[in-house]
Coordinates of C-alpha atoms in Angstrom, one line a residue:
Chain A
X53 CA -66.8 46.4 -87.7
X54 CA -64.5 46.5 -84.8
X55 CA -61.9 43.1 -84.9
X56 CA -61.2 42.3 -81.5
X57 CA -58.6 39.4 -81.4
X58 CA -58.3 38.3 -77.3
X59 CA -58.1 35.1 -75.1
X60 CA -61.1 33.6 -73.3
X61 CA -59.1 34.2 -70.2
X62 CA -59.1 37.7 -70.8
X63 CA -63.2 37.7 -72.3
X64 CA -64.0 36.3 -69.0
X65 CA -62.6 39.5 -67.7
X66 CA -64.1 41.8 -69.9
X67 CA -62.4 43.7 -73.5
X68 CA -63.1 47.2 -74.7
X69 CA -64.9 47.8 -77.6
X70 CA -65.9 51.5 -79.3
X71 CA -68.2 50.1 -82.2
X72 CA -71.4 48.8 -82.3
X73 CA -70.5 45.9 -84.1
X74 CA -67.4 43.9 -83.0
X75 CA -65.7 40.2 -84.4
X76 CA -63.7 38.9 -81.3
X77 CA -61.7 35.9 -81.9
X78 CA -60.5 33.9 -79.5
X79 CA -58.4 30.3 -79.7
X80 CA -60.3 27.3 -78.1
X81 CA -58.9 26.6 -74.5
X82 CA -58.9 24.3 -72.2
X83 CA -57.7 24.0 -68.5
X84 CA -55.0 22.5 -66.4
X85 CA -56.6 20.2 -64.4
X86 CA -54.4 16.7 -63.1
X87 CA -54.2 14.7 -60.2
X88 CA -50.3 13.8 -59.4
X89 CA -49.7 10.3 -57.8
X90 CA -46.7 8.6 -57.4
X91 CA -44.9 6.0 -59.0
X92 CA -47.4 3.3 -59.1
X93 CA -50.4 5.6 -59.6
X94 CA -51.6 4.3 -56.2
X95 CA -51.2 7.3 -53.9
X96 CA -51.9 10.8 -54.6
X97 CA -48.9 13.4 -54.1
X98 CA -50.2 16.1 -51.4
X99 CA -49.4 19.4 -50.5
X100 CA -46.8 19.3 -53.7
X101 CA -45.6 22.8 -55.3
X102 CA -45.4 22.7 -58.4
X103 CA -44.5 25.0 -61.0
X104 CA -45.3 25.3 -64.7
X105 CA -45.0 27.3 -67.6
X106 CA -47.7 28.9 -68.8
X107 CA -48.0 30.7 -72.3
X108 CA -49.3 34.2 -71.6
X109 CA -48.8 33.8 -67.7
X110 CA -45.3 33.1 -67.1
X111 CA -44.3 31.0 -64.4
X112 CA -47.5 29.8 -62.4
X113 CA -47.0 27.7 -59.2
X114 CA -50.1 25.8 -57.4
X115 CA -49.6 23.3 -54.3
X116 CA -51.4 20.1 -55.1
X117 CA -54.7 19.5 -52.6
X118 CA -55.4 16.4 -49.9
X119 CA -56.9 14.6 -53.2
X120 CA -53.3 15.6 -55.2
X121 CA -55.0 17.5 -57.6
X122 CA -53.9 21.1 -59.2
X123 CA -56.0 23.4 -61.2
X124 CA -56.1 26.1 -63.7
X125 CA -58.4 27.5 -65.7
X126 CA -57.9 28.4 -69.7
X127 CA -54.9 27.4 -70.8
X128 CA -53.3 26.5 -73.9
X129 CA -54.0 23.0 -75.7
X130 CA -50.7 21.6 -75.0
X131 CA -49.1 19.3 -73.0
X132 CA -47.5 21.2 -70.0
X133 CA -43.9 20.5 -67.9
X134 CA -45.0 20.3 -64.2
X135 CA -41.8 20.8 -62.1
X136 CA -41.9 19.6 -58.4
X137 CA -39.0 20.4 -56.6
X138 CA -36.1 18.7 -59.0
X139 CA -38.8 15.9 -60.6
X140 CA -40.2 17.0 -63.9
X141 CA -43.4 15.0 -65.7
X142 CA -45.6 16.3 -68.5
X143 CA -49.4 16.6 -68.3
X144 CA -52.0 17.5 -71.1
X145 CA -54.1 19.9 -70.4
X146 CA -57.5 18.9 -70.4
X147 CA -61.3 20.3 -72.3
X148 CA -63.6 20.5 -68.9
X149 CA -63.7 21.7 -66.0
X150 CA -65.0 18.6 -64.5
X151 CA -62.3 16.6 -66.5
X152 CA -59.0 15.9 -64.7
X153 CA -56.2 13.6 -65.7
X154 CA -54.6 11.6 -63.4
X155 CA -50.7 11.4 -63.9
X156 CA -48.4 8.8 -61.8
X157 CA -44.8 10.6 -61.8
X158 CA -42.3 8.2 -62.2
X159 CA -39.7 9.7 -60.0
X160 CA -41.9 10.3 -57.2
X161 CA -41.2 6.7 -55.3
X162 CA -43.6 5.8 -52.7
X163 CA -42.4 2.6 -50.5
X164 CA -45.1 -0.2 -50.4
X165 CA -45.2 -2.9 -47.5
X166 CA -46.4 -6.0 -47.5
X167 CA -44.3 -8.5 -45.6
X168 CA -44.5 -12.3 -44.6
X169 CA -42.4 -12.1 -41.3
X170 CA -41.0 -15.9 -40.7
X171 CA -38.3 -16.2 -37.8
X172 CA -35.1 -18.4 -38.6
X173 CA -37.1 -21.8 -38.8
X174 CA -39.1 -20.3 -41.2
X175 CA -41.7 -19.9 -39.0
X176 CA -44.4 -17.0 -39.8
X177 CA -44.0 -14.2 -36.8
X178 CA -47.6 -13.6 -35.8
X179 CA -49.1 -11.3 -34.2
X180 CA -46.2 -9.7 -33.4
X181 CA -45.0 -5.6 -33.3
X182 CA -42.3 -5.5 -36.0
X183 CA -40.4 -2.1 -35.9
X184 CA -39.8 -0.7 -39.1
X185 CA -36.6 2.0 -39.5
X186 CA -35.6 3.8 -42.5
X187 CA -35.2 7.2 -44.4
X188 CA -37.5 9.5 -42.1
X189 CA -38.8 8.3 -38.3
X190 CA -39.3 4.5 -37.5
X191 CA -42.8 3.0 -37.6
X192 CA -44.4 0.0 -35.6
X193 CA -46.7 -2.4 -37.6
X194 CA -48.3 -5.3 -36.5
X195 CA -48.4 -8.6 -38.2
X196 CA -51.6 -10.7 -38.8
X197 CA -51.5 -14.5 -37.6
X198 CA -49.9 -15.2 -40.7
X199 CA -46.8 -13.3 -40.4
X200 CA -48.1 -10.8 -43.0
X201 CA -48.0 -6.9 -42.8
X202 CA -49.2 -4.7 -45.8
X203 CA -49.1 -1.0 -45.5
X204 CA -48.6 1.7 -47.7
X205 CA -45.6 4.0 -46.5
X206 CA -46.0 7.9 -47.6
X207 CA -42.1 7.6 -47.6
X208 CA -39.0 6.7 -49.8
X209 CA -38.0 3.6 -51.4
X210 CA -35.2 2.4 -50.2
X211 CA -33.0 0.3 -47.6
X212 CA -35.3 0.1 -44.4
X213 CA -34.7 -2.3 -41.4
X214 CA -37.5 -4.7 -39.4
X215 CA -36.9 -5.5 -35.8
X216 CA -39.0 -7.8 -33.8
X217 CA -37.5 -8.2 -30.6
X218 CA -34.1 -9.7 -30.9
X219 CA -34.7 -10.2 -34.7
X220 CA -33.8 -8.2 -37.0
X221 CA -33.6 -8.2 -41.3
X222 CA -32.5 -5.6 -43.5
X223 CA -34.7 -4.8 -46.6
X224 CA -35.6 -3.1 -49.9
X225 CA -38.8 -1.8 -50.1
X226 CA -39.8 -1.3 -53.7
X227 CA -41.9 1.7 -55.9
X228 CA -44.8 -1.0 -56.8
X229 CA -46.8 -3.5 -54.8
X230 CA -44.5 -6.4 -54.4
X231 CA -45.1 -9.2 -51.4
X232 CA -41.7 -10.1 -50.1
X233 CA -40.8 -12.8 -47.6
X234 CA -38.3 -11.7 -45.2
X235 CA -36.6 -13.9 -42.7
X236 CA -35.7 -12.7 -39.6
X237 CA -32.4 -13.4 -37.8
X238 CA -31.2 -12.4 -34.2
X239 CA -29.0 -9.2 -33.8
X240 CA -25.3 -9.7 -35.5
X241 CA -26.3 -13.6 -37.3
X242 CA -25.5 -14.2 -40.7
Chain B
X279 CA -52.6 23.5 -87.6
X280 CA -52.4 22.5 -84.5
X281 CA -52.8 19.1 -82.9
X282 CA -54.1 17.9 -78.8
X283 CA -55.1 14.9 -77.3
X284 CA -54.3 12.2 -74.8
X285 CA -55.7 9.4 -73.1
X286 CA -58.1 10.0 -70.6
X287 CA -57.9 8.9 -67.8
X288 CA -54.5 8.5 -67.4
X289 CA -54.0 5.7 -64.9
X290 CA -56.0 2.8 -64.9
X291 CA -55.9 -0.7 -63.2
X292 CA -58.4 -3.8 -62.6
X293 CA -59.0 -6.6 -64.8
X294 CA -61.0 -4.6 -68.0
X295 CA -58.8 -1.4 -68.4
X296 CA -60.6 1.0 -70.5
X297 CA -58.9 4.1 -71.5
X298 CA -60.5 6.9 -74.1
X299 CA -59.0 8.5 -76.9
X300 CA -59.9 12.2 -76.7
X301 CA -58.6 14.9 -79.4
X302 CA -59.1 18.4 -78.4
X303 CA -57.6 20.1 -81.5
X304 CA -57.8 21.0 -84.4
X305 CA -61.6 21.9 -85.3
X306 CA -61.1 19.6 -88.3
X307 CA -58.8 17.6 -90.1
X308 CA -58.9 15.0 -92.6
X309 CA -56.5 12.1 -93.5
X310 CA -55.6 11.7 -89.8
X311 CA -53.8 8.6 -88.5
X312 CA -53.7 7.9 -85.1
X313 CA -51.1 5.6 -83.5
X314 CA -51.2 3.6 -80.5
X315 CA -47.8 3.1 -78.8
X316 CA -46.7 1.1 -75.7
X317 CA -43.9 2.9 -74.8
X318 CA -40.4 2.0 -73.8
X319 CA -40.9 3.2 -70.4
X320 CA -42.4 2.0 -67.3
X321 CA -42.3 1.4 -63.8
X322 CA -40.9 -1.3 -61.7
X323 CA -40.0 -2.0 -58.0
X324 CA -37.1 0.5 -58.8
X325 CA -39.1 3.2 -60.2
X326 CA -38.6 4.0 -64.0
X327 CA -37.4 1.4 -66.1
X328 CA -37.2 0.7 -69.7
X329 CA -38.1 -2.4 -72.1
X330 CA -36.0 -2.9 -75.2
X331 CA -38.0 -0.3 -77.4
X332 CA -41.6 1.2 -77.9
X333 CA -44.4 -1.0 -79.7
X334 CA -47.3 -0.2 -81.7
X335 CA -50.3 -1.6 -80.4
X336 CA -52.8 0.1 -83.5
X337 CA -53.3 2.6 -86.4
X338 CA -56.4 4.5 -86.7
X339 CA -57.4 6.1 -89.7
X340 CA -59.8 8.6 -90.3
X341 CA -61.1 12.7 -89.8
X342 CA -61.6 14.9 -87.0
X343 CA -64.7 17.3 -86.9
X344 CA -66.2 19.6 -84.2
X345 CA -68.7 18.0 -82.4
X346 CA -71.1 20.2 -80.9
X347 CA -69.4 23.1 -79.0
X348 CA -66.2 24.3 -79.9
X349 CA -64.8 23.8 -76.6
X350 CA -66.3 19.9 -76.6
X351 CA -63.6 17.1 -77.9
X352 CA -63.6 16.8 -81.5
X353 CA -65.0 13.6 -83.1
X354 CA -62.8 11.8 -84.7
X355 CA -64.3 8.9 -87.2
X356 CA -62.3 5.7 -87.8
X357 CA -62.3 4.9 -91.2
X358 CA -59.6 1.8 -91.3
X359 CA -57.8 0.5 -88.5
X360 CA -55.3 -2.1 -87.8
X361 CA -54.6 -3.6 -84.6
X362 CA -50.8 -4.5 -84.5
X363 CA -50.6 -8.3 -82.6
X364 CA -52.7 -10.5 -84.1
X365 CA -53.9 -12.1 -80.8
X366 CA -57.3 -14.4 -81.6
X367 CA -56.9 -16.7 -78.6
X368 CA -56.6 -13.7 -76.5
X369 CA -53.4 -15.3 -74.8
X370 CA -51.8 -11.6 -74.5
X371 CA -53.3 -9.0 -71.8
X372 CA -54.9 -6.8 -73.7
X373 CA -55.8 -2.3 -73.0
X374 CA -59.5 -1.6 -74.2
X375 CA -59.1 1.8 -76.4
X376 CA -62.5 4.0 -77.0
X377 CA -62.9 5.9 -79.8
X378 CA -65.7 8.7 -79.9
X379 CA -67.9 7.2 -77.2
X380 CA -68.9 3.9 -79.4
X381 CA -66.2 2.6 -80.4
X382 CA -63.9 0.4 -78.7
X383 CA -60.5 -1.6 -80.1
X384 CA -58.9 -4.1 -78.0
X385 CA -55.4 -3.9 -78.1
X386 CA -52.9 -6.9 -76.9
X387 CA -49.3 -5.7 -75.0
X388 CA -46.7 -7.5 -77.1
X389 CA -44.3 -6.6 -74.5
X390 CA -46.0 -9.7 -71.8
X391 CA -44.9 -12.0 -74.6
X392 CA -43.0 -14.7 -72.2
X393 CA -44.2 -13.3 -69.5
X394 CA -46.4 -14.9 -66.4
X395 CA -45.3 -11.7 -63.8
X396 CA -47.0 -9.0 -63.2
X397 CA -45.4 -5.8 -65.2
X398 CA -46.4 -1.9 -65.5
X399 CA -46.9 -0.6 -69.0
X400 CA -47.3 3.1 -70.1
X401 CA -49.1 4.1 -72.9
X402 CA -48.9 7.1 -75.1
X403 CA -50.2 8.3 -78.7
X404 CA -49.2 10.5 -82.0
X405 CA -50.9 11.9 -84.8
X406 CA -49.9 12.0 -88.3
X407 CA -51.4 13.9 -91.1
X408 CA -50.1 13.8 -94.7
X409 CA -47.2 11.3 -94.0
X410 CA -45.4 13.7 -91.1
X411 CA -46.1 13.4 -87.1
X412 CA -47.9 16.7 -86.2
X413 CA -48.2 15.1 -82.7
X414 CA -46.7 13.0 -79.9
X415 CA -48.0 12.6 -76.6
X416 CA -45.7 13.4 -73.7
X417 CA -47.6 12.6 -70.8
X418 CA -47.8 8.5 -70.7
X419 CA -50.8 6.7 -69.4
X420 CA -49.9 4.0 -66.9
X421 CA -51.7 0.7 -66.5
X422 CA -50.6 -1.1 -63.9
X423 CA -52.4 -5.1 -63.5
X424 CA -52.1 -5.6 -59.5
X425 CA -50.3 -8.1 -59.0
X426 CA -51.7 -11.5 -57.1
X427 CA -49.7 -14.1 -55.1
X428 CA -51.0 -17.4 -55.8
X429 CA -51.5 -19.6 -52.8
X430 CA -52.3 -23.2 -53.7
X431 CA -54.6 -25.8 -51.8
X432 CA -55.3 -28.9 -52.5
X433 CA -58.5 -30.6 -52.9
X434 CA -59.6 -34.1 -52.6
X435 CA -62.2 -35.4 -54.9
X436 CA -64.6 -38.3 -53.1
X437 CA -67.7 -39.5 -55.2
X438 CA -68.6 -40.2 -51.4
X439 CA -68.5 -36.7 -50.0
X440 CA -70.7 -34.0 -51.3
X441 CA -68.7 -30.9 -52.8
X442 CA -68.9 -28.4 -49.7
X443 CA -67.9 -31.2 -47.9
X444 CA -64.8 -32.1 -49.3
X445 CA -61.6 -31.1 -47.1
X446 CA -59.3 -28.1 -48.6
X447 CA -55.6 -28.1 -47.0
X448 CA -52.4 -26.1 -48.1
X449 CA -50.4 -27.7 -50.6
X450 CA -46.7 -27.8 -49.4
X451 CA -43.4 -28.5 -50.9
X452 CA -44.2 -29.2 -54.5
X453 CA -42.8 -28.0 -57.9
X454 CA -44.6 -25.4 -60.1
X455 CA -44.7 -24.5 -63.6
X456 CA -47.1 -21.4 -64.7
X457 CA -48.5 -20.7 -68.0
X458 CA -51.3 -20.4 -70.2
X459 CA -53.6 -22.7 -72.3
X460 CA -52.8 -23.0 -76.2
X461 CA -55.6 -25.3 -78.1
X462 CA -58.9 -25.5 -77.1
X463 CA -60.7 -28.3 -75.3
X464 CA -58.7 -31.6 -74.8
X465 CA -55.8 -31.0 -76.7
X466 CA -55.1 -27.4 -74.9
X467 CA -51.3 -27.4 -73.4
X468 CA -49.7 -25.6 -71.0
X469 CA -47.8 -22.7 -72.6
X470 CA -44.4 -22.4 -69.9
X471 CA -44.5 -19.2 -68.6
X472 CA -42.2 -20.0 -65.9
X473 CA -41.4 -22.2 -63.2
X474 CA -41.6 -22.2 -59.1
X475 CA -42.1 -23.8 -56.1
X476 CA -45.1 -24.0 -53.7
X477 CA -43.4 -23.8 -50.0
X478 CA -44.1 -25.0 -46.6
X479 CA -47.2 -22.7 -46.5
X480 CA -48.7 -22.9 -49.8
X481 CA -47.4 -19.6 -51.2
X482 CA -46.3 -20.0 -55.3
X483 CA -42.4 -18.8 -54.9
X484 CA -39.6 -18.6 -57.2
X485 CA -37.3 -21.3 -56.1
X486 CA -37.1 -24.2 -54.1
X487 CA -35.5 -23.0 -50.6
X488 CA -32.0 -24.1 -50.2
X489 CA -29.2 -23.4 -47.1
X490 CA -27.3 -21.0 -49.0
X491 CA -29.1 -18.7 -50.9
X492 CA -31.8 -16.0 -49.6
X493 CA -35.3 -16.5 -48.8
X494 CA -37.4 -17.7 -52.0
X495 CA -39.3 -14.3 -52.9
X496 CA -43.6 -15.0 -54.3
X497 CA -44.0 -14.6 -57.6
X498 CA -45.9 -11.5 -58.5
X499 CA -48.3 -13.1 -61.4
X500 CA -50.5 -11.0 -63.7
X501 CA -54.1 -11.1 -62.6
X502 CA -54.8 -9.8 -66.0
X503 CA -54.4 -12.8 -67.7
X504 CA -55.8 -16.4 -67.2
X505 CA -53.0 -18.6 -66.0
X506 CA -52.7 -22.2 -65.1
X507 CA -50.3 -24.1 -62.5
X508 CA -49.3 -27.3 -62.9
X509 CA -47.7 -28.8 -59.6
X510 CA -45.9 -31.7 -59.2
X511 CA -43.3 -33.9 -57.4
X512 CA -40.4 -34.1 -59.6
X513 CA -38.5 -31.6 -60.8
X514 CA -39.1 -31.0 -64.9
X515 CA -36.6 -28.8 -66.9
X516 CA -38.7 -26.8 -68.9
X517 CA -37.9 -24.1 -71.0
X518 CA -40.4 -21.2 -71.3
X519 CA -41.8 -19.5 -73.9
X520 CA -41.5 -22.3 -76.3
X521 CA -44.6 -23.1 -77.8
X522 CA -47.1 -25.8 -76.1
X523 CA -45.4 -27.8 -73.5
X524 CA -46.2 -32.2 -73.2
X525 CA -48.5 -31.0 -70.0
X526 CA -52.1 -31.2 -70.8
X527 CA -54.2 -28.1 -69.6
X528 CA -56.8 -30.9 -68.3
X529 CA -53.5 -31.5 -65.5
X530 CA -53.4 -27.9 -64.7
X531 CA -55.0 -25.8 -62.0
X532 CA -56.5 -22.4 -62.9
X533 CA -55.2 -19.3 -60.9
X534 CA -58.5 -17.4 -59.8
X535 CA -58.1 -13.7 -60.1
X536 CA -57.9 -13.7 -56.0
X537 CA -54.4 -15.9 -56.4
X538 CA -56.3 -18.8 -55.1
X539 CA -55.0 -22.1 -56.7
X540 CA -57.2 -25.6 -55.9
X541 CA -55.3 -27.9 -56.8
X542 CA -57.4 -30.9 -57.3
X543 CA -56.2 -34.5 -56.5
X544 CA -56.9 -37.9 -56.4
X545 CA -58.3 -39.2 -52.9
X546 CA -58.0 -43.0 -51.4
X547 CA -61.5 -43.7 -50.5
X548 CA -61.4 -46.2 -47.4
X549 CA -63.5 -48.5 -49.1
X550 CA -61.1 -49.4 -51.4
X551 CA -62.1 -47.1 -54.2
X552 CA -60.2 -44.2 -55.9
X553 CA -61.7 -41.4 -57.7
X554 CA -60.3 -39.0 -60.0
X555 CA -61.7 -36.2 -61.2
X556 CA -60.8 -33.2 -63.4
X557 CA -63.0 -30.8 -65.2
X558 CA -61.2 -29.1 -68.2
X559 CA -61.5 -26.0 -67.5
X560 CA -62.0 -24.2 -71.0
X561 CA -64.6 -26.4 -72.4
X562 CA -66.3 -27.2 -69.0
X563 CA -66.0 -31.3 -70.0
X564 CA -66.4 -33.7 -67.3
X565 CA -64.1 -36.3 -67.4
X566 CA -63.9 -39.4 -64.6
X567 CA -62.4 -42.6 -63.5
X568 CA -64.5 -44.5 -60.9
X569 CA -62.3 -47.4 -60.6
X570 CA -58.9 -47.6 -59.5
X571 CA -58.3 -51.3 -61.9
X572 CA -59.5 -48.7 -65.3
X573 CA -56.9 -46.4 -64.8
X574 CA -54.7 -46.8 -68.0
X575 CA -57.4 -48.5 -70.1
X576 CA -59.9 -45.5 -70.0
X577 CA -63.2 -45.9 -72.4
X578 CA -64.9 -43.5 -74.1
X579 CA -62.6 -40.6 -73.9
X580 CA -62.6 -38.1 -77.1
X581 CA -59.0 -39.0 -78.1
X582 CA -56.0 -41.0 -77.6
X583 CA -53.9 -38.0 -76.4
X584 CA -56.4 -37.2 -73.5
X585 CA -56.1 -40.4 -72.6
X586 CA -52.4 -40.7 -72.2
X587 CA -52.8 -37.5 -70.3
X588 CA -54.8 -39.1 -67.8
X589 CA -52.5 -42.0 -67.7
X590 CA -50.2 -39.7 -66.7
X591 CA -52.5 -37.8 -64.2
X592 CA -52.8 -41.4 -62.7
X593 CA -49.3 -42.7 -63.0
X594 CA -47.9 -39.0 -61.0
X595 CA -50.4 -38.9 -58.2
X596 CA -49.4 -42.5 -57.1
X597 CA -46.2 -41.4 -56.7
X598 CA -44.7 -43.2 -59.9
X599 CA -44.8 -41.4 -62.6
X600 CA -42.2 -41.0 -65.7
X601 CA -43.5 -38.1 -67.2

């Protein structure tokens, strides 16, 4: 009897055999199969490259989809190091196809707005067109009658700056969903 | 002999997080302990962040076996387990861990211990066999509670106006304290979580606005957990996490998982009556006062100490209370 010891990768594809009997062996595989989303596991990470290591394969990369999802069939049970651009996060490979892990990367910060505008007098500024400026091109919003403006930003984290007319504030906005009240002041106050 | 898993699926949120423990290697195994962890790590408004050190949550003891196909998850059949906080009143929030499909352990997060804010936790796993760790997760689940940002109206109580009836207006400019409910029934306190202040426009916020400091920020509280506010007039020093506090839970307002606070209160009927009351909200008991001239000397009430709360309930909404 003909020992044939392979990969189900590579049974998929056919193996040669001369004898009429064979044994193949194969180890039990599963697949890479994960949907990346940033910090707060809110908002999936599109059109990502990302590289990984793959016993057998070598370097693999895949560019994540509009849902933020990579896949690849038959890999190793292991827990794989994704790298995207310099951010690296471990995912475990997965046993069906139609499983798929979902994965927040901690590095990969995703700014989150949700504002109550007041002016000076602590009055809420509603319904107003608040001009948001930061890393990347400035954004108008609108606020509710309320003051309030919630939106998530595909952008960094970081120092950004509000303008409604002649008012102005400078603030942080933060990796997770966190309401802040910001008080505007004119141009040059405080 | 090799060893997979992890914790499917890997981010969850929402009030009942459920994830599933799923082991995809070896074929079989016996004298397997799984271990629970709440790891170190998580994230915060900055991005990652770290607590003082991980925290077992549980121990699961048992043996793995193929169940049906080779390429299926392996079945893995708890014979012991141990949960790691002994939590019976359910005061921590608490990740719901499945086990093989019919099995499911509730596990408290030590780590909100002191806690009333809103935090994100990450989760991971190991195996052990024979004493030594064959395994360690190194992908982390997250679960991240959304937070809520209580807002707080008050509600007048009339015997004279039917309940859809009554008026509902933004509480402004009082002091806060937040916690959670220790006893049951009449003698549950408030367990200080934390204190704040309700501002001009009802929103729950982390100080009492002054000249010279910044802009009092909401306080993101965990929706994951069932909180109470007290709020009140005077300022009360009050340390927190320090066991039951003097405030009855009966005083206390309930934060609904939306963030909505009613804040119920007494009303000065026109006709000369006032009427007070309070439903405590764990047992569902219905306790009232129907005349102003009783309040102080109140019959029939299951115990002296809920009667000195409502003394005080009394005594702080006209304005003259000593606490």
């Amino acid at each position: 009897m003909q020992k044939i010891q392979t990969t189900l990768r590579q049974l998929r594809d056919g193996v040669a055999f001369k004898e009429t009997q064979i044994e193949v062996r194969f180890p039990v595989t599963g697949h890479l199969h994960v949907e990346l989303r940033d910090a707060s596991g809110e908002e999936p990470l599109v059109g990502r490259q990302v590289t990984v290591d793959i016993p057998g394969e070598g370097k693999v990369s895949l560019t994540t989809g509009d849902d933020g999802r990579i896949f690849h069939a038959d890999v190793p049970y292991q827990d794989f190091q994704l790298s995207l651009d310099s951010i690296q996060v471990s995912v475990p490979a997965v046993a069906r196809r139609s499983d798929c892990h979902l994965r927040h990367v901690p590095d990969a910060k995703v700014a989150w707005v949700d504002l109550l505008l007041r002016d000076e007098d602590n009055r809420p500024l509603g319904g107003e067109t608040a001009v948001l400026e930061g890393p990347g091109e400035s954004l108008e919003l609108r606020s509710d009658s309320r003051g309030a403006i919630v939106h998530e930003l595909a952008r960094p984290t970081g120092e950004y700056t509000v303008r409604v007319g002649e008012l102005e504030a400078k603030i942080e906005l933060p990796a997770i969903p966190r309401r802040q009240i910001v008080v505007l002041a004119a141009k040059g106050a405080g | 002999m090799k060893f997979h898993g992890r914790l499917e699926p890997g981010i969850v949120s929402g009030a009942d997080p459920l994830l599933g423990l799923v082991i995809h290697a070896p074929g079989k195994a016996s004298g397997v302990t799984i271990k629970i962890w709440e790891l170190e790590t998580f994230v915060s408004a900055q991005g990652k962040d770290k607590r003082d050190g991980a925290q077992l949550l549980a121990e699961l003891r048992g043996d793995l076996d193929l169940d049906g196909q080779p390429t299926a998850p392996r079945r893995f059949t708890v014979k012991s387990s141990r949960i790691a906080v002994d939590d019976p009143e359910g005061q921590h929030p608490s990740i719901r861990l499945a086990v093989g499909g019919d099995q499911t352990y509730t596990l408290p997060l030590a780590s909100t211990k002191g806690e009333a804010e809103s935090t994100t936790h990450e989760i991971g796993f190991s195996i052990e066999q024979g004493g030594a760790e064959v395994f360690r997760s190194k992908a982390p689940c997250l679960y991240h509670p959304k937070p809520i940002f209580p807002t707080v109206v008050a509600r007048a109580y009339d015997q004279f106006v039917d309940e859809e009836h009554r008026d509902e207006q933004i509480l402004r400019l009082h002091h806060a304290v937040v916690g959670f409910a220790e006893g049951d029934g009449p003698k549950a306190r408030l367990n200080v979580l934390g204190t704040g202040f309700v501002d001009l426009y009802g929103h729950l916020v982390d100080a009492e606005p002054t000249d010279d400091q910044p802009a009092p920020q909401p306080l993101p509280l965990s929706r994951d957990r069932e909180l109470y506010v007290y709020v009140h007039k005077d300022k009360i020093e009050l340390e927190a996490d320090k066991g039951p506090s003097w405030i009855p839970i009966a005083l206390c307002d309930p934060i609904e998982p939306d963030g909505s606070v009613r804040h119920r209160r007494l009303v000065e009927h026109p006709w000369g009556f006032q009427v007070l009351e309070r439903k405590a909200s764990r047992d569902g008991n219905g306790l009232a006062i129907a005349d102003a001239e009783q309040i102080g000397d109140i019959p029939e009430l299951p115990d002296e100490e809920i009667g000195r709360a409502f003394d005080k309930l009394a005594a702080l909404m006209r304005g003259r209370g000593d606490r």
